[in-house]
Amino acid sequence: MDSATRGSSSLRQAGRSLLALANFIRSDPSLYKDWKMTTATSSTREPFLQITLTNVLLLPVAYICYCIIYQIVYYRYFHPLAKFPGPFWASVTRIWVAWHNFKEDERFVEYDLTKKHGPIIRISPTLLLVNSASSLPLIYHRHADKTKHYITGSFGETESLFNMQTWQTHAKFRKLMAGPYSFSNIKKMEPLIDARIDEWINKLDLEYVKTDSKFDFSPWAVFMAYDIISEVGFGAPFGFVETGTDVGGLIQGFHDGLPAFGLMARLHPFTSWIKSTFMNKYLVATPDATNGIGTLMRFRDKLLEQRLKDIEAGVNGNKVDLLQTMLDARTEEGKPLDIEYVKAEVLLVLLAGADTTGTAFQAMIHYIMADKTVYDRMMSEIDGATKVGQLSRVPQYSEVIDHCPYYVACVKESMRLCPSAPNIFPRISPKGGLVLDGQFIPEGVEVTCNPWLVHRDESVYGADAEDFRPERWLDAEKAKTFDKFSMVFGYGTRSCLGKDIALMELYKAPLQFFRTFRPELTPGVKEEFIVKGGVGYWENMWMKISSRGSV
């Protein structure tokens, strides 16, 4: 135990003693009365007799103030991270980073700070932020443990793969989940994805081409993504596209739950204390909640309940979707997965499997439509591949990869500049510490990167790192480097299992949209990228679409 810890322990003990004394005096009114009479009649009283009840009760307040001052002085000047630059308040309290997350300017503030101070800055008393892309393999290595940043309860009590802390636990459960998400398995589902894209294109044509109506495209990108993930994940579309609405308020529920997720994550260990008090029922998501993540939980429970009833009744129809593979999975001991864990993974599919893919599609619209040169070059490539029969009626994944390299570059460049989760993803530094950008990081320290920052690292992407330039991906060697340092789907062994589903959607659906329609954004209406809790989405993407006809 270091001297600072021993000092803090002694202060706590002294505080407890003072509180005990105050309670003793309050429990015996006669004792207080005797003290008061003595104070009034004696001119030569002993110093300890000058103690009043008010003074005794003020001692805990003084103790708390002392602890606050002690923490400020210790974290700012004597903590092992005191040498790293950063704002004063960030160095002494987590409230600083939580406040900027709540204000929705966290990524901008952190980016400016790294420009001012260098690649490593301190954004909380125990957390370092690194904006160097080359540091990713060192921070997010195979044996890196996640911090308590992930144990928020905002998505329920049971851990999914996303918030498992130790690498050993994660490796055990990822092995069980990896099969259903493998590319070979997802490739088998491509016809199902094609059917959902067809339905989506036809619906847009019926609703907005034939009526010559303008509409907000941003929810429609998510409608398509939700119906695809529900088809692949649960055996049937939810009906977002068919109804043209946010079914069950799922999208709004997710967005409503994001601010609490961001705050709870950044305020640990206070979060852990909150979860042990009566506040737990207000801040930890449950199916009983009338909005936010509770909406998705009730939807999940309804799906699971119906599937279990179908299995019991023998009318399951040999389903091979993600939900069924979770229910069929067995541990090394041959036991089925705990139903609460299955619920956690299903919720993760609902949360991360659609909204973030929709955000990537929205970002493509924003960047591509803002640059006529990019749009014209992309359409020339798509039309050329279509004319010579290199693209099917609904383009296949392999066809796009082989024959539309510029389009693929547009997808990757959009996700680079506008990652769907411009968030912090902390890890614990390894035993013995590590060296990043020539600076030693002690062991047991929280270290993080943010894709919004590392995707703008000029040492990797060049002086024009902040510009939308798909051409940079056409250099095969440079593209390998860009892929190596991409955080779009997380990093390393903790990267998103649903990556292949998302890429299949993004390589197919936007291409089909651009090939079928000519979009025109509404003049004077500015689309907006919103980030809540570290997760982003676009709004106000008003446009008109017209048919391009056959090529």
Coordinates of C-alpha atoms in Angstrom, one line a residue:
M1 CA 0.0 0.0 0.0
D2 CA 1.5 3.4 -1.0
S3 CA 1.7 6.4 1.3
A4 CA -1.2 8.1 -0.5
T5 CA -3.5 5.1 0.0
R6 CA -2.4 4.8 3.7
G7 CA -3.1 8.5 4.2
S8 CA -6.5 8.3 2.6
S9 CA -7.3 5.2 4.8
S10 CA -6.3 7.1 8.0
L11 CA -8.5 10.1 7.0
R12 CA -11.4 7.7 6.5
Q13 CA -10.8 6.2 9.9
A14 CA -10.7 9.6 11.5
G15 CA -13.9 10.6 9.8
R16 CA -15.7 7.5 11.1
S17 CA -14.5 8.2 14.6
L18 CA -15.8 11.8 14.5
L19 CA -19.1 10.6 13.1
A20 CA -19.4 8.1 16.0
L21 CA -18.7 10.9 18.5
A22 CA -21.4 13.0 17.0
N23 CA -23.9 10.2 17.1
F24 CA -23.0 9.4 20.7
I25 CA -23.6 13.0 21.8
R26 CA -26.9 13.2 19.9
S27 CA -28.1 9.9 21.5
D28 CA -27.7 11.4 25.0
P29 CA -29.6 14.8 25.3
S30 CA -28.6 15.2 29.0
L31 CA -24.9 15.1 28.0
Y32 CA -25.4 17.9 25.6
K33 CA -27.4 19.9 28.2
D34 CA -24.6 19.5 30.7
W35 CA -22.1 20.8 28.1
K36 CA -24.3 23.7 27.3
M37 CA -24.7 24.7 31.0
T38 CA -21.0 24.4 31.6
T39 CA -20.3 26.6 28.6
A40 CA -22.6 29.3 30.0
T41 CA -21.2 29.3 33.6
S42 CA -17.6 28.6 33.4
S43 CA -15.0 31.2 32.3
T44 CA -12.1 28.8 32.8
R45 CA -13.5 25.7 31.0
E46 CA -11.1 23.2 29.3
P47 CA -10.7 23.5 25.5
F48 CA -12.6 20.3 24.8
L49 CA -15.6 21.7 26.5
Q50 CA -15.9 24.4 23.8
I51 CA -17.1 21.7 21.4
T52 CA -20.7 22.2 20.4
L53 CA -23.0 19.9 18.5
T54 CA -22.8 22.1 15.5
N55 CA -19.0 21.9 15.4
V56 CA -19.1 18.2 15.7
L57 CA -21.6 17.8 12.9
L58 CA -19.4 20.1 10.7
L59 CA -16.4 17.8 11.1
P60 CA -17.6 15.3 8.5
V61 CA -18.1 18.2 6.0
A62 CA -14.6 19.3 6.7
Y63 CA -13.4 15.7 6.2
I64 CA -15.2 15.5 2.8
C65 CA -13.7 18.8 1.7
Y66 CA -10.3 17.6 2.8
C67 CA -10.7 14.4 0.8
I68 CA -11.7 16.3 -2.3
I69 CA -8.7 18.6 -2.0
Y70 CA -6.5 15.6 -1.4
Q71 CA -7.7 13.9 -4.5
I72 CA -7.2 17.0 -6.6
V73 CA -3.7 17.5 -5.4
Y74 CA -2.8 13.8 -5.7
Y75 CA -4.2 13.1 -9.1
R76 CA -2.9 16.4 -10.6
Y77 CA 0.7 16.3 -9.2
F78 CA 1.6 12.9 -7.7
H79 CA -0.3 10.3 -9.7
P80 CA 1.8 8.1 -12.2
L81 CA -0.1 9.8 -15.0
A82 CA 0.6 13.3 -13.8
K83 CA 3.3 13.8 -16.5
F84 CA 0.8 13.4 -19.4
P85 CA -0.8 16.6 -20.7
G86 CA -4.5 17.4 -20.6
P87 CA -7.1 19.7 -19.2
F88 CA -6.9 20.4 -15.4
W89 CA -10.4 19.1 -14.7
A90 CA -9.8 16.0 -16.8
S91 CA -6.8 15.1 -14.6
V92 CA -8.8 15.3 -11.3
T93 CA -12.3 14.0 -12.1
R94 CA -14.1 11.8 -14.6
I95 CA -16.9 14.4 -14.7
W96 CA -14.9 16.3 -17.4
V97 CA -15.0 13.5 -20.0
A98 CA -18.6 12.6 -19.0
W99 CA -19.7 16.2 -19.4
H100 CA -18.2 16.5 -22.9
N101 CA -19.8 13.2 -23.9
F102 CA -23.1 14.6 -22.7
K103 CA -22.5 17.8 -24.6
E104 CA -21.9 15.6 -27.8
D105 CA -18.6 17.4 -28.5
E106 CA -16.2 14.8 -27.0
R107 CA -14.6 13.8 -30.3
F108 CA -13.9 17.4 -31.3
V109 CA -12.5 18.4 -28.0
E110 CA -10.2 15.4 -27.8
Y111 CA -9.1 15.9 -31.4
D112 CA -8.2 19.5 -30.7
L113 CA -6.3 18.5 -27.6
T114 CA -4.2 15.9 -29.4
K115 CA -3.4 18.6 -32.0
K116 CA -2.2 20.9 -29.2
H117 CA -0.5 18.5 -26.9
G118 CA 0.6 15.5 -29.0
P119 CA -0.5 11.9 -29.5
I120 CA -1.1 11.0 -25.9
I121 CA -3.4 13.0 -23.6
R122 CA -5.0 12.4 -20.2
I123 CA -8.8 12.6 -20.4
S124 CA -9.6 11.3 -16.9
P125 CA -7.6 10.7 -13.7
T126 CA -6.8 7.2 -14.8
L127 CA -7.4 7.2 -18.6
L128 CA -5.0 8.1 -21.5
L129 CA -6.3 8.7 -25.0
V130 CA -3.9 7.9 -27.9
N131 CA -4.5 9.3 -31.4
S132 CA -1.7 7.4 -33.1
A133 CA -3.0 4.6 -35.4
S134 CA 0.3 2.7 -35.2
S135 CA -0.4 2.2 -31.5
L136 CA -3.6 0.1 -32.1
P137 CA -1.8 -3.3 -32.2
L138 CA 0.0 -2.5 -28.9
I139 CA -3.1 -1.3 -27.1
Y140 CA -5.6 -3.8 -28.5
H141 CA -3.5 -7.0 -28.3
R142 CA -4.9 -10.5 -27.9
H143 CA -4.5 -10.6 -24.1
A144 CA -5.7 -7.0 -23.4
D145 CA -8.5 -6.8 -20.8
K146 CA -11.3 -4.3 -21.0
T147 CA -11.8 -1.8 -18.2
K148 CA -14.9 -1.2 -16.1
H149 CA -15.9 1.4 -18.7
Y150 CA -17.9 -1.5 -20.2
I151 CA -19.7 -2.6 -17.1
T152 CA -22.5 0.0 -17.2
G153 CA -25.7 -2.0 -16.9
S154 CA -27.2 0.3 -19.6
F155 CA -28.0 -2.7 -21.7
G156 CA -28.9 -5.0 -18.8
E157 CA -27.2 -6.9 -16.1
T158 CA -25.9 -9.9 -18.0
E159 CA -22.7 -9.5 -20.0
S160 CA -22.6 -10.0 -23.8
L161 CA -19.4 -10.5 -25.7
F162 CA -19.2 -6.7 -26.0
N163 CA -18.7 -6.0 -22.3
M164 CA -16.9 -9.0 -21.1
Q165 CA -13.8 -7.7 -19.3
T166 CA -11.1 -10.4 -19.2
W167 CA -9.7 -11.7 -22.5
Q168 CA -10.0 -15.3 -21.2
T169 CA -13.8 -15.0 -20.7
H170 CA -14.2 -13.3 -24.0
A171 CA -12.2 -15.9 -25.9
K172 CA -14.3 -18.7 -24.4
F173 CA -17.6 -17.2 -25.4
R174 CA -16.4 -15.9 -28.7
K175 CA -15.5 -19.4 -29.7
L176 CA -19.1 -20.4 -29.2
M177 CA -20.5 -17.5 -31.2
A178 CA -18.0 -17.4 -34.0
G179 CA -19.6 -20.1 -36.2
P180 CA -22.9 -18.4 -36.9
Y181 CA -21.1 -15.2 -37.8
S182 CA -18.5 -16.8 -40.1
F183 CA -18.4 -15.4 -43.7
S184 CA -19.2 -18.9 -45.1
N185 CA -22.4 -19.0 -43.1
I186 CA -23.3 -15.4 -43.9
K187 CA -22.6 -16.0 -47.7
K188 CA -25.3 -18.7 -47.6
M189 CA -27.8 -16.1 -46.5
E190 CA -27.1 -13.7 -49.4
P191 CA -30.3 -14.6 -51.2
L192 CA -32.3 -13.6 -48.1
I193 CA -30.4 -10.3 -48.0
D194 CA -31.2 -9.8 -51.8
A195 CA -34.9 -10.3 -51.1
R196 CA -34.9 -7.6 -48.4
I197 CA -33.0 -5.1 -50.7
D198 CA -35.5 -5.8 -53.5
E199 CA -38.4 -5.0 -51.1
W200 CA -36.7 -1.8 -50.0
I201 CA -36.0 -0.6 -53.5
N202 CA -39.5 -1.3 -54.6
K203 CA -41.0 0.5 -51.6
L204 CA -38.9 3.6 -52.2
D205 CA -40.0 3.6 -55.9
L206 CA -43.7 3.2 -54.9
E207 CA -43.6 5.8 -52.1
Y208 CA -41.3 8.5 -53.5
V209 CA -40.5 8.1 -57.2
K210 CA -44.1 7.5 -58.4
T211 CA -45.4 10.3 -56.2
D212 CA -42.5 12.7 -56.8
S213 CA -42.3 13.4 -53.1
K214 CA -39.4 14.5 -51.0
F215 CA -38.5 12.4 -47.9
D216 CA -36.0 12.1 -45.1
F217 CA -33.7 9.3 -46.3
S218 CA -31.9 8.8 -42.9
P219 CA -34.6 6.5 -41.3
W220 CA -35.0 4.5 -44.5
A221 CA -31.3 3.5 -44.4
V222 CA -31.9 2.1 -40.9
F223 CA -35.2 0.5 -41.9
M224 CA -33.4 -1.5 -44.6
A225 CA -30.6 -2.5 -42.2
Y226 CA -33.1 -3.6 -39.4
D227 CA -35.1 -5.8 -41.8
I228 CA -31.9 -7.5 -43.1
I229 CA -30.6 -8.2 -39.6
S230 CA -33.9 -9.5 -38.5
E231 CA -34.1 -11.8 -41.5
V232 CA -30.6 -13.1 -40.9
G233 CA -30.8 -13.0 -37.1
F234 CA -34.4 -14.1 -36.4
G235 CA -35.8 -15.7 -39.6
A236 CA -38.1 -12.9 -40.8
P237 CA -38.1 -9.1 -41.4
F238 CA -39.5 -7.0 -38.6
G239 CA -41.5 -5.0 -41.1
F240 CA -39.7 -1.6 -41.0
V241 CA -39.7 -1.4 -44.8
E242 CA -43.2 -2.7 -45.3
T243 CA -44.8 -0.3 -42.9
G244 CA -42.3 2.6 -43.5
T245 CA -42.2 3.1 -39.7
D246 CA -40.0 2.6 -36.7
V247 CA -41.6 -0.7 -35.7
G248 CA -42.2 -0.9 -31.9
G249 CA -40.2 2.3 -31.5
L250 CA -37.0 0.2 -31.6
I251 CA -34.8 2.8 -33.3
Q252 CA -36.0 5.6 -31.1
G253 CA -35.6 3.4 -28.0
F254 CA -32.0 2.7 -28.9
H255 CA -31.3 6.4 -29.5
D256 CA -33.0 7.3 -26.2
G257 CA -30.8 4.9 -24.3
L258 CA -27.5 6.2 -25.6
P259 CA -26.9 9.2 -23.3
A260 CA -27.2 7.0 -20.2
F261 CA -24.9 4.4 -21.8
G262 CA -22.2 7.1 -22.4
L263 CA -22.5 8.7 -18.9
M264 CA -22.5 5.4 -17.0
A265 CA -19.5 4.1 -18.9
R266 CA -17.4 7.2 -18.2
L267 CA -18.3 7.5 -14.5
H268 CA -17.1 4.2 -13.2
P269 CA -16.4 3.3 -10.4
F270 CA -19.2 5.5 -9.4
T271 CA -21.3 3.4 -11.7
S272 CA -20.6 0.3 -9.7
W273 CA -21.7 2.0 -6.6
I274 CA -24.9 3.3 -8.2
K275 CA -25.7 -0.3 -9.2
S276 CA -25.5 -1.4 -5.5
T277 CA -28.1 1.3 -4.4
F278 CA -31.8 2.0 -5.0
M279 CA -30.7 4.0 -8.1
N280 CA -30.0 0.7 -9.8
K281 CA -33.6 0.3 -10.9
Y282 CA -33.5 3.7 -12.6
L283 CA -30.2 3.5 -14.4
V284 CA -29.9 -0.2 -15.3
A285 CA -31.9 -1.2 -18.3
T286 CA -34.8 -3.6 -17.7
P287 CA -37.7 -4.8 -19.9
D288 CA -40.0 -3.0 -17.5
A289 CA -38.7 0.4 -18.7
T290 CA -41.2 2.3 -20.7
N291 CA -38.7 3.7 -23.2
G292 CA -35.0 3.6 -24.1
I293 CA -33.3 0.1 -24.2
G294 CA -36.3 -1.4 -22.3
T295 CA -38.3 -1.2 -25.6
L296 CA -35.7 -3.4 -27.3
M297 CA -35.6 -5.8 -24.4
R298 CA -39.3 -6.4 -24.5
F299 CA -39.1 -7.0 -28.2
R300 CA -36.2 -9.4 -27.7
D301 CA -38.1 -11.3 -25.0
K302 CA -41.1 -11.6 -27.2
L303 CA -39.0 -13.0 -30.0
L304 CA -37.3 -15.5 -27.7
E305 CA -40.5 -16.6 -26.1
Q306 CA -42.1 -17.3 -29.4
R307 CA -39.1 -19.3 -30.7
L308 CA -39.0 -21.4 -27.5
K309 CA -42.7 -22.1 -27.9
D310 CA -42.2 -23.1 -31.6
I311 CA -39.4 -25.5 -30.6
E312 CA -41.5 -27.1 -27.9
A313 CA -44.4 -27.5 -30.3
G314 CA -42.2 -28.9 -33.0
V315 CA -43.1 -26.2 -35.5
N316 CA -39.7 -24.5 -35.7
G317 CA -39.2 -25.4 -39.4
N318 CA -35.5 -26.2 -39.0
K319 CA -34.5 -22.5 -38.8
V320 CA -30.9 -21.7 -39.3
D321 CA -30.8 -18.1 -38.3
L322 CA -28.5 -16.6 -35.6
L323 CA -31.0 -17.0 -32.8
Q324 CA -31.4 -20.7 -33.5
T325 CA -27.7 -21.3 -33.6
M326 CA -27.4 -19.6 -30.2
L327 CA -30.1 -21.9 -28.8
D328 CA -28.4 -24.9 -30.4
A329 CA -24.9 -24.0 -29.2
R330 CA -23.4 -26.1 -26.5
T331 CA -20.6 -25.4 -24.0
E332 CA -17.5 -27.7 -23.7
E333 CA -19.5 -29.5 -21.0
G334 CA -22.3 -30.2 -23.6
K335 CA -24.7 -27.8 -21.9
P336 CA -26.9 -25.3 -23.7
L337 CA -26.0 -21.6 -23.2
D338 CA -27.7 -19.9 -20.2
I339 CA -30.9 -18.3 -21.4
E340 CA -29.9 -14.9 -19.8
Y341 CA -26.7 -14.9 -21.8
V342 CA -28.6 -15.7 -25.0
K343 CA -30.8 -12.7 -24.2
A344 CA -27.7 -10.5 -23.9
E345 CA -26.4 -11.6 -27.3
V346 CA -29.8 -11.2 -29.0
L347 CA -30.0 -7.7 -27.6
L348 CA -26.5 -7.0 -28.9
V349 CA -27.6 -8.0 -32.4
L350 CA -30.6 -5.7 -32.1
L351 CA -28.5 -2.8 -30.8
A352 CA -25.3 -3.1 -32.9
G353 CA -26.5 -5.1 -35.9
A354 CA -28.7 -2.5 -37.7
D355 CA -28.4 1.1 -36.5
T356 CA -24.6 1.3 -37.0
T357 CA -24.9 -0.2 -40.5
G358 CA -27.6 2.3 -41.3
T359 CA -25.3 5.1 -40.1
A360 CA -22.6 4.0 -42.5
F361 CA -25.1 4.1 -45.4
Q362 CA -26.2 7.6 -44.3
A363 CA -22.5 8.7 -44.2
M364 CA -22.1 7.4 -47.8
I365 CA -25.0 9.6 -49.0
H366 CA -23.5 12.6 -47.2
Y367 CA -20.0 12.4 -48.6
I368 CA -20.7 11.1 -52.1
M369 CA -23.5 13.5 -52.8
A370 CA -21.3 16.4 -51.6
D371 CA -18.7 15.7 -54.3
K372 CA -20.0 15.6 -57.9
T373 CA -16.6 14.3 -59.1
V374 CA -16.8 11.3 -56.8
Y375 CA -20.4 10.7 -57.7
D376 CA -19.8 10.8 -61.4
R377 CA -16.8 8.5 -61.2
M378 CA -18.6 6.0 -59.0
M379 CA -21.7 5.9 -61.3
S380 CA -19.4 5.5 -64.4
E381 CA -17.9 2.4 -62.8
I382 CA -21.2 1.0 -61.7
D383 CA -22.8 1.6 -65.1
G384 CA -19.8 0.2 -66.9
A385 CA -19.9 -3.1 -64.9
T386 CA -23.6 -3.3 -65.5
K387 CA -23.4 -2.9 -69.3
V388 CA -20.9 -5.8 -69.6
G389 CA -22.8 -8.1 -67.4
Q390 CA -20.4 -8.0 -64.4
L391 CA -23.2 -7.2 -62.0
S392 CA -26.3 -9.2 -61.4
R393 CA -29.8 -7.7 -61.2
V394 CA -29.1 -7.5 -57.4
P395 CA -25.3 -7.2 -57.3
Q396 CA -23.6 -10.1 -55.5
Y397 CA -20.9 -9.5 -52.9
S398 CA -18.2 -11.1 -54.9
E399 CA -19.1 -9.2 -58.1
V400 CA -18.8 -5.9 -56.3
I401 CA -15.4 -6.8 -54.8
D402 CA -14.1 -7.9 -58.2
H403 CA -15.6 -5.3 -60.5
C404 CA -16.3 -2.1 -58.5
P405 CA -13.1 -1.1 -56.7
Y406 CA -13.9 2.6 -56.7
Y407 CA -17.4 1.9 -55.2
V408 CA -15.7 -0.2 -52.5
A409 CA -13.3 2.6 -51.9
C410 CA -16.2 5.0 -51.4
V411 CA -17.7 2.6 -48.7
K412 CA -14.4 2.4 -46.9
E413 CA -13.6 6.1 -47.1
S414 CA -17.1 7.0 -45.7
M415 CA -16.6 4.7 -42.7
R416 CA -13.1 6.0 -42.1
L417 CA -14.2 9.6 -41.9
C418 CA -17.5 8.9 -40.2
P419 CA -17.2 5.7 -38.0
S420 CA -20.6 4.7 -36.6
A421 CA -19.2 4.6 -33.1
P422 CA -16.8 7.6 -32.6
N423 CA -16.3 6.4 -29.1
I424 CA -13.5 5.5 -26.6
F425 CA -12.8 1.8 -26.1
P426 CA -10.4 1.5 -23.1
R427 CA -8.1 -1.4 -22.4
I428 CA -5.8 -2.0 -19.4
S429 CA -2.1 -1.7 -20.1
P430 CA -0.2 -5.0 -19.7
K431 CA 2.0 -6.2 -16.9
G432 CA 5.3 -4.3 -17.1
G433 CA 3.7 -1.5 -18.9
L434 CA 4.3 -0.5 -22.6
V435 CA 5.9 2.2 -24.7
L436 CA 3.7 4.3 -27.0
D437 CA 5.1 7.0 -29.2
G438 CA 8.3 6.9 -27.1
Q439 CA 6.5 7.4 -23.8
F440 CA 6.3 4.8 -21.1
I441 CA 2.8 3.8 -19.9
P442 CA 2.7 2.1 -16.5
E443 CA 1.0 -1.2 -16.1
G444 CA -2.7 -1.4 -15.0
V445 CA -3.5 2.0 -16.7
E446 CA -6.6 2.6 -18.8
V447 CA -5.5 3.4 -22.4
T448 CA -7.9 4.0 -25.3
C449 CA -8.2 5.1 -28.9
N450 CA -11.1 6.7 -30.7
P451 CA -11.7 5.8 -34.3
W452 CA -12.7 9.4 -35.1
L453 CA -9.1 10.4 -34.2
V454 CA -7.0 7.5 -35.4
H455 CA -8.7 7.5 -38.8
R456 CA -7.4 11.1 -39.1
D457 CA -3.8 10.2 -38.3
E458 CA -1.7 12.1 -40.9
S459 CA 1.2 9.7 -40.5
V460 CA -1.0 7.0 -42.0
Y461 CA -3.4 8.8 -44.2
G462 CA -1.3 11.7 -45.3
A463 CA -1.7 15.5 -45.0
D464 CA -5.2 15.3 -46.5
A465 CA -6.4 12.8 -43.8
E466 CA -9.5 15.0 -43.1
D467 CA -10.6 15.0 -46.7
F468 CA -13.0 12.6 -48.4
R469 CA -10.8 11.0 -51.1
P470 CA -11.8 7.5 -52.0
E471 CA -8.8 7.3 -54.4
R472 CA -6.5 6.8 -51.5
W473 CA -7.8 3.2 -51.2
L474 CA -7.0 2.3 -54.9
D475 CA -3.3 2.0 -54.0
A476 CA -3.2 -1.7 -53.0
E477 CA -0.2 -1.4 -50.6
K478 CA -1.6 1.7 -48.9
A479 CA -5.0 0.1 -48.7
K480 CA -3.4 -2.8 -46.7
T481 CA -2.0 -0.3 -44.2
F482 CA -5.4 1.5 -44.0
D483 CA -7.2 -1.8 -43.3
K484 CA -4.5 -2.7 -40.7
F485 CA -5.2 0.4 -38.7
S486 CA -9.0 0.6 -39.2
M487 CA -11.2 0.8 -36.1
V488 CA -14.5 0.8 -38.0
F489 CA -15.4 -2.6 -36.5
G490 CA -13.3 -2.4 -33.4
Y491 CA -9.9 -3.9 -33.3
G492 CA -8.1 -7.3 -33.0
T493 CA -9.7 -10.3 -31.3
R494 CA -12.5 -8.0 -30.0
S495 CA -13.6 -6.8 -33.4
C496 CA -17.3 -7.0 -34.2
L497 CA -18.5 -10.5 -35.1
G498 CA -21.2 -9.0 -37.4
K499 CA -18.6 -7.3 -39.6
D500 CA -19.3 -9.6 -42.6
I501 CA -23.0 -9.0 -42.4
A502 CA -22.5 -5.3 -42.3
L503 CA -20.1 -5.3 -45.2
M504 CA -22.4 -7.5 -47.3
E505 CA -25.2 -5.0 -46.8
L506 CA -23.0 -2.0 -47.6
Y507 CA -21.4 -3.5 -50.7
K508 CA -24.8 -4.4 -52.1
A509 CA -27.7 -2.1 -50.9
P510 CA -26.2 1.4 -51.5
L511 CA -24.9 0.3 -54.9
Q512 CA -28.4 -0.9 -55.9
F513 CA -29.8 2.4 -54.6
F514 CA -27.5 4.5 -56.7
R515 CA -27.9 2.2 -59.7
T516 CA -31.7 2.5 -59.5
F517 CA -32.3 6.1 -58.4
R518 CA -30.9 9.5 -59.0
P519 CA -30.9 11.2 -55.6
E520 CA -31.1 15.0 -55.2
L521 CA -30.6 16.4 -51.7
T522 CA -33.0 19.2 -50.9
P523 CA -31.3 22.6 -51.2
G524 CA -31.0 24.6 -48.1
V525 CA -31.5 21.6 -45.8
K526 CA -28.4 20.5 -44.0
E527 CA -28.1 16.9 -42.9
E528 CA -26.7 16.5 -39.3
F529 CA -24.4 13.9 -37.7
I530 CA -25.4 13.4 -34.1
V531 CA -23.4 11.5 -31.5
K532 CA -25.0 10.4 -28.3
G533 CA -23.1 8.3 -25.7
G534 CA -20.4 7.6 -28.3
V535 CA -22.7 6.2 -31.0
G536 CA -23.5 8.3 -34.1
Y537 CA -26.4 8.6 -36.6
W538 CA -27.6 11.1 -39.2
E539 CA -30.8 13.1 -39.3
N540 CA -32.4 15.5 -41.6
M541 CA -31.3 13.9 -44.9
W542 CA -34.1 15.2 -47.1
M543 CA -34.1 14.4 -50.8
K544 CA -36.0 13.5 -53.9
I545 CA -35.3 10.5 -56.0
S546 CA -36.1 9.8 -59.6
S547 CA -35.7 6.6 -61.7
R548 CA -32.5 6.3 -63.7
G549 CA -34.0 3.7 -66.0
S550 CA -32.1 0.8 -67.5
V551 CA -28.4 1.2 -68.4

